[in-house]
Amino acid sequence: MFRQGFHITESPFFFVRYLNEIFSKRLATFMTLLEEEIIRHSSDQNTLITIGVFDGVHLGHQHLINELKKQAKERNLQSCLITFKDHPSKVLGQDDIKLILSLEERNLALSQMGLDQIIMLSFTPEISTVSATDFVGYLLDHLHMKGIVVGSDFALGRNRAGDATALRRLSHIMDFSVSVVSPVVIENQIVSSTAIRRALLSGNVSKARLMLGRNYHLRGTVQNGANRGTKLGFPTANLTLPGYLALPADGVYAAKAFLGEKEYNAVANIGSCPTFGQEEHRLEVHLLDFAGDIRGQVLKVEFVEFLRPEICFADAEALKTQISADISKARDILR
């Protein structure tokens, strides 16, 4: 660790100075990692920027992005959104947060928002040590940022010190504008990713839909199952549930299923099939008025309304009777 010829018995002053040099070089290296990522996306265009995770790309996010685009057009600037591959809270070990959308789904949703530029950055513990001032400096130097548009709860930089108030102070020194967008409120609830996760956890997919502006959905490849549904007269498509996603509460839902461009009414069950003692947590989907083998195909499932919790039935006949009732109720809802 020590340079050649250095002895611990040397003056404490020189030892402390040497350690400070090492720390400064390492911190500079960490900062350079972020700066290098930003440099890779640099251009000669002046930009108006927003920054965030945008998990769910919900109505609050959409309102913020639309305001960014509006202001960018008025000022003849490029609209630029910066987001992160991983959720900061998860990277920093602060919370085992579940995501509303996978990275691929989030990228797809953002790409449909009509932005001029989307920048995806890696988030690491080292990057979290970069100060708000340095972060803003990188944006000014390499992305020609002329302004930043953020939500009222926004903060960036080490210890989240770069909130709206701090950014406004910096803006007077570093010459950029700050615009704070008010949150979207639905039924006295501020629309947020956290609120959507809570709604899903309680099975309230209708409330989640109000905040997302669309049905909550899962997408996956249809797997081989135990064929229990087929034996009961209700064949199901079986999907494995990713552990990193925020999932609706266990239970039965009226749903929409999509195979490519084709849409089907469906009944979806999330759970572990307690009647048969199954332990694996999975999604089973019965497509109404459909016959065919779709194993190996990608199925998108939209959750429309919660029907009932998962129940352990006395026998297969009791389960069949309930499934028939579930299908009848789902048809009424989806009509």
Short mmCIF file of C-alpha atoms in Angstrom, two decimals:
data_model
loop_
_atom_site.label_atom_id
_atom_site.label_comp_id
_atom_site.label_asym_id
_atom_site.label_seq_id
_atom_site.Cartn_x
_atom_site.Cartn_y
_atom_site.Cartn_z
CA MET A 1 0.00 0.00 0.00
CA PHE A 2 2.77 2.45 0.93
CA ARG A 3 5.10 4.02 -1.59
CA GLN A 4 8.62 2.63 -1.76
CA GLY A 5 10.84 4.04 0.95
CA PHE A 6 7.99 5.22 3.17
CA HIS A 7 8.29 4.28 6.83
CA ILE A 8 5.49 4.37 9.39
CA THR A 9 7.93 6.03 11.78
CA GLU A 10 8.10 9.13 9.57
CA SER A 11 6.39 12.32 10.73
CA PRO A 12 2.64 11.86 11.30
CA PHE A 13 2.10 14.98 9.20
CA PHE A 14 3.57 13.32 6.12
CA PHE A 15 1.68 10.08 6.82
CA VAL A 16 -1.67 11.87 7.05
CA ARG A 17 -0.88 13.88 3.93
CA TYR A 18 -0.03 10.67 2.10
CA LEU A 19 -3.31 9.02 3.10
CA ASN A 20 -5.19 12.12 1.97
CA GLU A 21 -3.48 11.87 -1.42
CA ILE A 22 -4.59 8.25 -1.76
CA PHE A 23 -8.17 9.06 -0.77
CA SER A 24 -8.33 12.03 -3.15
CA LYS A 25 -7.07 9.94 -6.07
CA ARG A 26 -9.58 7.18 -5.36
CA LEU A 27 -12.47 9.62 -5.00
CA ALA A 28 -11.43 11.28 -8.25
CA THR A 29 -11.47 7.86 -9.91
CA PHE A 30 -15.02 7.22 -8.68
CA MET A 31 -16.16 10.59 -9.95
CA THR A 32 -14.51 9.94 -13.28
CA LEU A 33 -16.58 6.75 -13.66
CA LEU A 34 -19.75 8.84 -13.65
CA GLU A 35 -18.24 11.59 -15.76
CA GLU A 36 -17.01 9.09 -18.35
CA GLU A 37 -20.50 7.60 -18.65
CA ILE A 38 -21.97 11.06 -19.19
CA ILE A 39 -19.24 11.96 -21.69
CA ARG A 40 -20.22 8.94 -23.81
CA HIS A 41 -23.58 10.62 -24.38
CA SER A 42 -22.27 14.13 -24.99
CA SER A 43 -23.28 16.15 -28.04
CA ASP A 44 -23.22 19.72 -29.29
CA GLN A 45 -26.94 20.18 -28.58
CA ASN A 46 -28.11 22.33 -25.67
CA THR A 47 -30.37 20.32 -23.38
CA LEU A 48 -33.16 20.56 -20.85
CA ILE A 49 -32.79 17.61 -18.48
CA THR A 50 -34.80 15.55 -16.04
CA ILE A 51 -33.36 12.79 -13.85
CA GLY A 52 -34.96 9.86 -12.04
CA VAL A 53 -35.58 6.13 -11.87
CA PHE A 54 -39.06 6.42 -13.44
CA ASP A 55 -40.13 2.98 -12.23
CA GLY A 56 -43.59 2.31 -13.63
CA VAL A 57 -43.53 5.36 -15.93
CA HIS A 58 -46.79 6.31 -14.19
CA LEU A 59 -49.01 9.38 -14.68
CA GLY A 60 -46.79 11.48 -12.42
CA HIS A 61 -43.74 10.59 -14.51
CA GLN A 62 -45.67 11.22 -17.72
CA HIS A 63 -46.76 14.66 -16.49
CA LEU A 64 -43.15 15.53 -15.64
CA ILE A 65 -41.86 14.30 -19.01
CA ASN A 66 -44.55 16.18 -20.93
CA GLU A 67 -43.65 19.37 -19.05
CA LEU A 68 -39.98 18.77 -19.93
CA LYS A 69 -40.85 18.37 -23.62
CA LYS A 70 -43.07 21.46 -23.58
CA GLN A 71 -40.42 23.68 -22.00
CA ALA A 72 -37.68 22.26 -24.24
CA LYS A 73 -39.71 23.07 -27.35
CA GLU A 74 -40.41 26.62 -26.11
CA ARG A 75 -36.69 27.18 -25.47
CA ASN A 76 -35.44 25.36 -28.59
CA LEU A 77 -33.59 22.80 -26.46
CA GLN A 78 -33.22 19.03 -26.68
CA SER A 79 -35.37 17.15 -24.13
CA CYS A 80 -33.08 14.74 -22.28
CA LEU A 81 -34.06 12.16 -19.66
CA ILE A 82 -31.41 10.54 -17.47
CA THR A 83 -32.28 7.34 -15.65
CA PHE A 84 -30.47 4.45 -13.98
CA LYS A 85 -30.18 0.76 -14.79
CA ASP A 86 -30.59 -0.20 -11.13
CA HIS A 87 -32.69 1.35 -8.39
CA PRO A 88 -30.43 3.42 -6.08
CA SER A 89 -32.13 2.14 -2.90
CA LYS A 90 -31.45 -1.45 -3.94
CA VAL A 91 -27.82 -0.78 -4.87
CA LEU A 92 -27.15 0.98 -1.57
CA GLY A 93 -28.83 -1.79 0.42
CA GLN A 94 -31.36 0.61 1.91
CA ASP A 95 -34.40 -1.36 0.81
CA ASP A 96 -35.20 -4.63 -0.95
CA ILE A 97 -37.38 -2.66 -3.31
CA LYS A 98 -39.55 -4.45 -5.86
CA LEU A 99 -39.82 -2.94 -9.32
CA ILE A 100 -43.07 -2.18 -11.12
CA LEU A 101 -41.40 -2.64 -14.52
CA SER A 102 -38.40 -4.64 -15.64
CA LEU A 103 -35.55 -2.65 -17.16
CA GLU A 104 -36.63 -3.70 -20.65
CA GLU A 105 -40.26 -2.71 -20.03
CA ARG A 106 -39.20 0.62 -18.53
CA ASN A 107 -36.98 1.35 -21.53
CA LEU A 108 -39.86 0.53 -23.87
CA ALA A 109 -42.30 2.79 -22.00
CA LEU A 110 -39.81 5.68 -21.91
CA SER A 111 -38.98 5.26 -25.60
CA GLN A 112 -42.66 5.87 -26.41
CA MET A 113 -42.70 9.26 -24.63
CA GLY A 114 -41.26 11.23 -27.57
CA LEU A 115 -38.07 12.43 -25.89
CA ASP A 116 -35.09 13.64 -27.91
CA GLN A 117 -32.58 11.73 -25.79
CA ILE A 118 -32.68 9.03 -23.10
CA ILE A 119 -29.49 8.32 -21.16
CA MET A 120 -29.21 5.14 -19.11
CA LEU A 121 -26.50 5.34 -16.43
CA SER A 122 -25.13 2.67 -14.13
CA PHE A 123 -25.72 3.37 -10.46
CA THR A 124 -23.02 2.19 -8.07
CA PRO A 125 -22.14 2.86 -4.41
CA GLU A 126 -19.17 4.89 -5.68
CA ILE A 127 -21.35 7.13 -7.82
CA SER A 128 -23.53 7.82 -4.77
CA THR A 129 -20.53 9.65 -3.24
CA VAL A 130 -20.50 12.28 -5.99
CA SER A 131 -21.69 15.65 -4.70
CA ALA A 132 -24.67 17.42 -6.21
CA THR A 133 -22.37 20.24 -7.33
CA ASP A 134 -20.07 17.86 -9.21
CA PHE A 135 -23.00 15.99 -10.74
CA VAL A 136 -24.49 19.24 -12.03
CA GLY A 137 -21.06 20.28 -13.27
CA TYR A 138 -20.81 17.15 -15.40
CA LEU A 139 -24.22 17.88 -16.92
CA LEU A 140 -23.24 21.45 -17.71
CA ASP A 141 -19.85 20.53 -19.15
CA HIS A 142 -20.74 17.48 -21.22
CA LEU A 143 -24.47 17.65 -21.97
CA HIS A 144 -24.67 21.45 -22.33
CA MET A 145 -27.51 21.54 -19.80
CA LYS A 146 -29.39 24.84 -19.78
CA GLY A 147 -31.99 23.78 -17.26
CA ILE A 148 -33.36 20.93 -15.18
CA VAL A 149 -37.00 19.91 -14.66
CA VAL A 150 -37.73 17.89 -11.52
CA GLY A 151 -40.50 16.74 -9.21
CA SER A 152 -41.07 18.30 -5.80
CA ASP A 153 -39.49 15.31 -4.01
CA PHE A 154 -36.40 15.17 -6.24
CA ALA A 155 -32.87 15.01 -4.85
CA LEU A 156 -29.51 13.99 -6.30
CA GLY A 157 -25.92 13.70 -5.20
CA ARG A 158 -24.24 12.54 -2.01
CA ASN A 159 -26.74 12.19 0.86
CA ARG A 160 -29.46 13.45 -1.51
CA ALA A 161 -28.22 16.97 -0.82
CA GLY A 162 -29.24 18.27 -4.24
CA ASP A 163 -32.94 18.87 -3.61
CA ALA A 164 -34.96 21.59 -5.34
CA THR A 165 -33.85 24.27 -2.88
CA ALA A 166 -30.17 23.37 -3.25
CA LEU A 167 -30.48 23.22 -7.04
CA ARG A 168 -31.97 26.71 -7.11
CA ARG A 169 -28.99 28.00 -5.11
CA LEU A 170 -26.61 26.28 -7.52
CA SER A 171 -28.50 27.61 -10.53
CA HIS A 172 -27.61 31.22 -9.63
CA ILE A 173 -23.92 30.32 -9.41
CA MET A 174 -23.65 27.87 -12.32
CA ASP A 175 -26.15 29.54 -14.69
CA PHE A 176 -28.95 27.06 -15.40
CA SER A 177 -32.70 27.10 -14.76
CA VAL A 178 -34.66 24.96 -12.32
CA SER A 179 -38.31 24.06 -12.85
CA VAL A 180 -40.19 22.12 -10.15
CA VAL A 181 -43.29 20.26 -11.36
CA SER A 182 -46.18 19.65 -8.98
CA PRO A 183 -47.22 16.03 -8.37
CA VAL A 184 -50.29 14.41 -9.91
CA VAL A 185 -53.02 13.72 -7.34
CA ILE A 186 -55.77 11.13 -7.89
CA GLU A 187 -58.46 10.48 -5.27
CA ASN A 188 -56.48 12.49 -2.68
CA GLN A 189 -53.42 10.29 -3.30
CA ILE A 190 -50.16 11.61 -4.75
CA VAL A 191 -49.26 9.36 -7.66
CA SER A 192 -45.95 7.66 -6.92
CA SER A 193 -44.18 4.36 -7.53
CA THR A 194 -44.45 3.62 -3.80
CA ALA A 195 -48.23 4.15 -3.82
CA ILE A 196 -48.57 1.84 -6.83
CA ARG A 197 -46.53 -0.90 -5.12
CA ARG A 198 -48.79 -0.65 -2.07
CA ALA A 199 -51.90 -0.91 -4.24
CA LEU A 200 -50.53 -4.01 -5.96
CA LEU A 201 -49.56 -5.61 -2.66
CA SER A 202 -53.17 -5.25 -1.49
CA GLY A 203 -54.54 -6.64 -4.77
CA ASN A 204 -56.04 -3.29 -5.72
CA VAL A 205 -55.10 -3.43 -9.40
CA SER A 206 -57.91 -0.96 -10.19
CA LYS A 207 -56.19 1.70 -8.07
CA ALA A 208 -52.83 0.81 -9.63
CA ARG A 209 -54.41 1.31 -13.07
CA LEU A 210 -55.62 4.80 -12.11
CA MET A 211 -52.09 5.83 -11.17
CA LEU A 212 -50.30 4.06 -14.03
CA GLY A 213 -52.72 5.27 -16.68
CA ARG A 214 -52.92 1.69 -17.98
CA ASN A 215 -53.45 -1.82 -16.66
CA TYR A 216 -50.62 -3.28 -14.60
CA HIS A 217 -49.12 -6.16 -16.55
CA LEU A 218 -46.66 -9.03 -16.40
CA ARG A 219 -44.93 -10.58 -19.39
CA GLY A 220 -43.19 -13.94 -19.65
CA THR A 221 -42.61 -17.12 -21.62
CA VAL A 222 -45.22 -19.83 -21.15
CA GLN A 223 -43.70 -22.80 -19.30
CA ASN A 224 -44.60 -26.47 -19.00
CA GLY A 225 -47.00 -27.08 -16.13
CA ALA A 226 -48.49 -30.07 -14.31
CA ASN A 227 -51.53 -30.02 -16.65
CA ARG A 228 -53.90 -29.88 -13.67
CA GLY A 229 -55.95 -27.16 -15.34
CA THR A 230 -56.35 -29.24 -18.50
CA LYS A 231 -57.53 -32.23 -16.46
CA LEU A 232 -60.10 -29.99 -14.77
CA GLY A 233 -61.30 -28.68 -18.13
CA PHE A 234 -59.64 -25.27 -17.76
CA PRO A 235 -56.19 -25.36 -19.41
CA THR A 236 -53.79 -22.68 -18.18
CA ALA A 237 -50.67 -20.96 -19.44
CA ASN A 238 -48.03 -21.07 -16.69
CA LEU A 239 -45.55 -18.24 -16.15
CA THR A 240 -42.71 -18.08 -13.65
CA LEU A 241 -42.81 -14.92 -11.53
CA PRO A 242 -39.58 -12.88 -11.32
CA GLY A 243 -38.55 -12.25 -7.71
CA TYR A 244 -37.49 -8.65 -8.37
CA LEU A 245 -40.90 -7.41 -9.52
CA ALA A 246 -43.70 -5.88 -7.45
CA LEU A 247 -46.53 -8.38 -7.83
CA PRO A 248 -50.25 -8.17 -7.13
CA ALA A 249 -51.48 -9.97 -4.02
CA ASP A 250 -52.10 -13.69 -4.35
CA GLY A 251 -55.55 -14.37 -5.71
CA VAL A 252 -57.71 -14.57 -8.82
CA TYR A 253 -58.12 -11.68 -11.28
CA ALA A 254 -60.13 -10.78 -14.35
CA ALA A 255 -57.44 -10.20 -16.95
CA LYS A 256 -56.53 -9.50 -20.55
CA ALA A 257 -53.99 -11.78 -22.25
CA PHE A 258 -52.00 -10.89 -25.35
CA LEU A 259 -50.33 -13.34 -27.72
CA GLY A 260 -48.54 -11.10 -30.18
CA GLU A 261 -51.22 -8.73 -31.47
CA LYS A 262 -54.13 -10.99 -30.48
CA GLU A 263 -56.08 -10.12 -27.34
CA TYR A 264 -58.08 -12.56 -25.20
CA ASN A 265 -60.23 -12.22 -22.13
CA ALA A 266 -58.76 -14.29 -19.32
CA VAL A 267 -58.79 -15.34 -15.69
CA ALA A 268 -55.41 -15.15 -13.95
CA ASN A 269 -54.34 -16.75 -10.69
CA ILE A 270 -51.27 -15.71 -8.71
CA GLY A 271 -50.26 -18.10 -5.97
CA SER A 272 -49.13 -21.60 -5.15
CA CYS A 273 -52.24 -23.75 -5.79
CA PRO A 274 -52.84 -24.74 -2.15
CA THR A 275 -55.51 -27.29 -3.13
CA PHE A 276 -52.79 -29.41 -4.72
CA GLY A 277 -50.03 -28.62 -2.24
CA GLN A 278 -47.89 -26.83 -4.81
CA GLU A 279 -45.09 -24.75 -3.29
CA GLU A 280 -43.84 -22.81 -6.30
CA HIS A 281 -45.23 -19.30 -6.61
CA ARG A 282 -46.44 -18.76 -10.16
CA LEU A 283 -48.93 -17.11 -12.48
CA GLU A 284 -51.53 -19.31 -14.20
CA VAL A 285 -53.72 -17.84 -16.92
CA HIS A 286 -56.82 -19.37 -18.49
CA LEU A 287 -57.59 -17.75 -21.85
CA LEU A 288 -61.33 -17.66 -22.49
CA ASP A 289 -62.64 -19.06 -25.77
CA PHE A 290 -59.18 -20.22 -26.84
CA ALA A 291 -57.73 -23.61 -27.69
CA GLY A 292 -54.12 -24.33 -28.56
CA ASP A 293 -50.66 -25.11 -27.25
CA ILE A 294 -48.80 -21.85 -26.51
CA ARG A 295 -45.87 -23.24 -24.55
CA GLY A 296 -42.69 -21.38 -25.42
CA GLN A 297 -44.57 -18.28 -26.57
CA VAL A 298 -44.40 -14.88 -24.89
CA LEU A 299 -47.61 -13.94 -23.09
CA LYS A 300 -48.49 -10.49 -21.76
CA VAL A 301 -51.06 -10.48 -18.96
CA GLU A 302 -52.91 -7.31 -17.92
CA PHE A 303 -54.66 -7.37 -14.54
CA VAL A 304 -58.09 -5.71 -14.72
CA GLU A 305 -59.91 -6.46 -11.46
CA PHE A 306 -59.44 -8.56 -8.33
CA LEU A 307 -62.01 -11.37 -8.07
CA ARG A 308 -61.16 -13.26 -4.89
CA PRO A 309 -58.27 -14.42 -2.69
CA GLU A 310 -56.62 -17.79 -3.26
CA ILE A 311 -58.47 -20.59 -1.46
CA CYS A 312 -57.61 -24.16 -0.51
CA PHE A 313 -60.59 -26.26 -1.68
CA ALA A 314 -61.70 -29.58 -0.23
CA ASP A 315 -61.37 -31.37 -3.56
CA ALA A 316 -61.01 -30.91 -7.31
CA GLU A 317 -64.79 -30.77 -7.88
CA ALA A 318 -65.18 -27.84 -5.51
CA LEU A 319 -62.33 -26.09 -7.32
CA LYS A 320 -63.99 -26.69 -10.72
CA THR A 321 -67.23 -25.16 -9.47
CA GLN A 322 -65.39 -22.06 -8.24
CA ILE A 323 -63.39 -21.69 -11.47
CA SER A 324 -66.65 -21.72 -13.45
CA ALA A 325 -67.98 -18.95 -11.19
CA ASP A 326 -64.72 -16.98 -11.62
CA ILE A 327 -65.00 -17.23 -15.40
CA SER A 328 -68.61 -16.05 -15.36
CA LYS A 329 -67.73 -13.05 -13.19
CA ALA A 330 -64.70 -12.22 -15.35
CA ARG A 331 -66.84 -12.26 -18.50
CA ASP A 332 -69.21 -9.72 -16.92
CA ILE A 333 -66.32 -7.43 -15.97
CA LEU A 334 -64.50 -7.70 -19.29
CA ARG A 335 -67.62 -7.39 -21.46
#
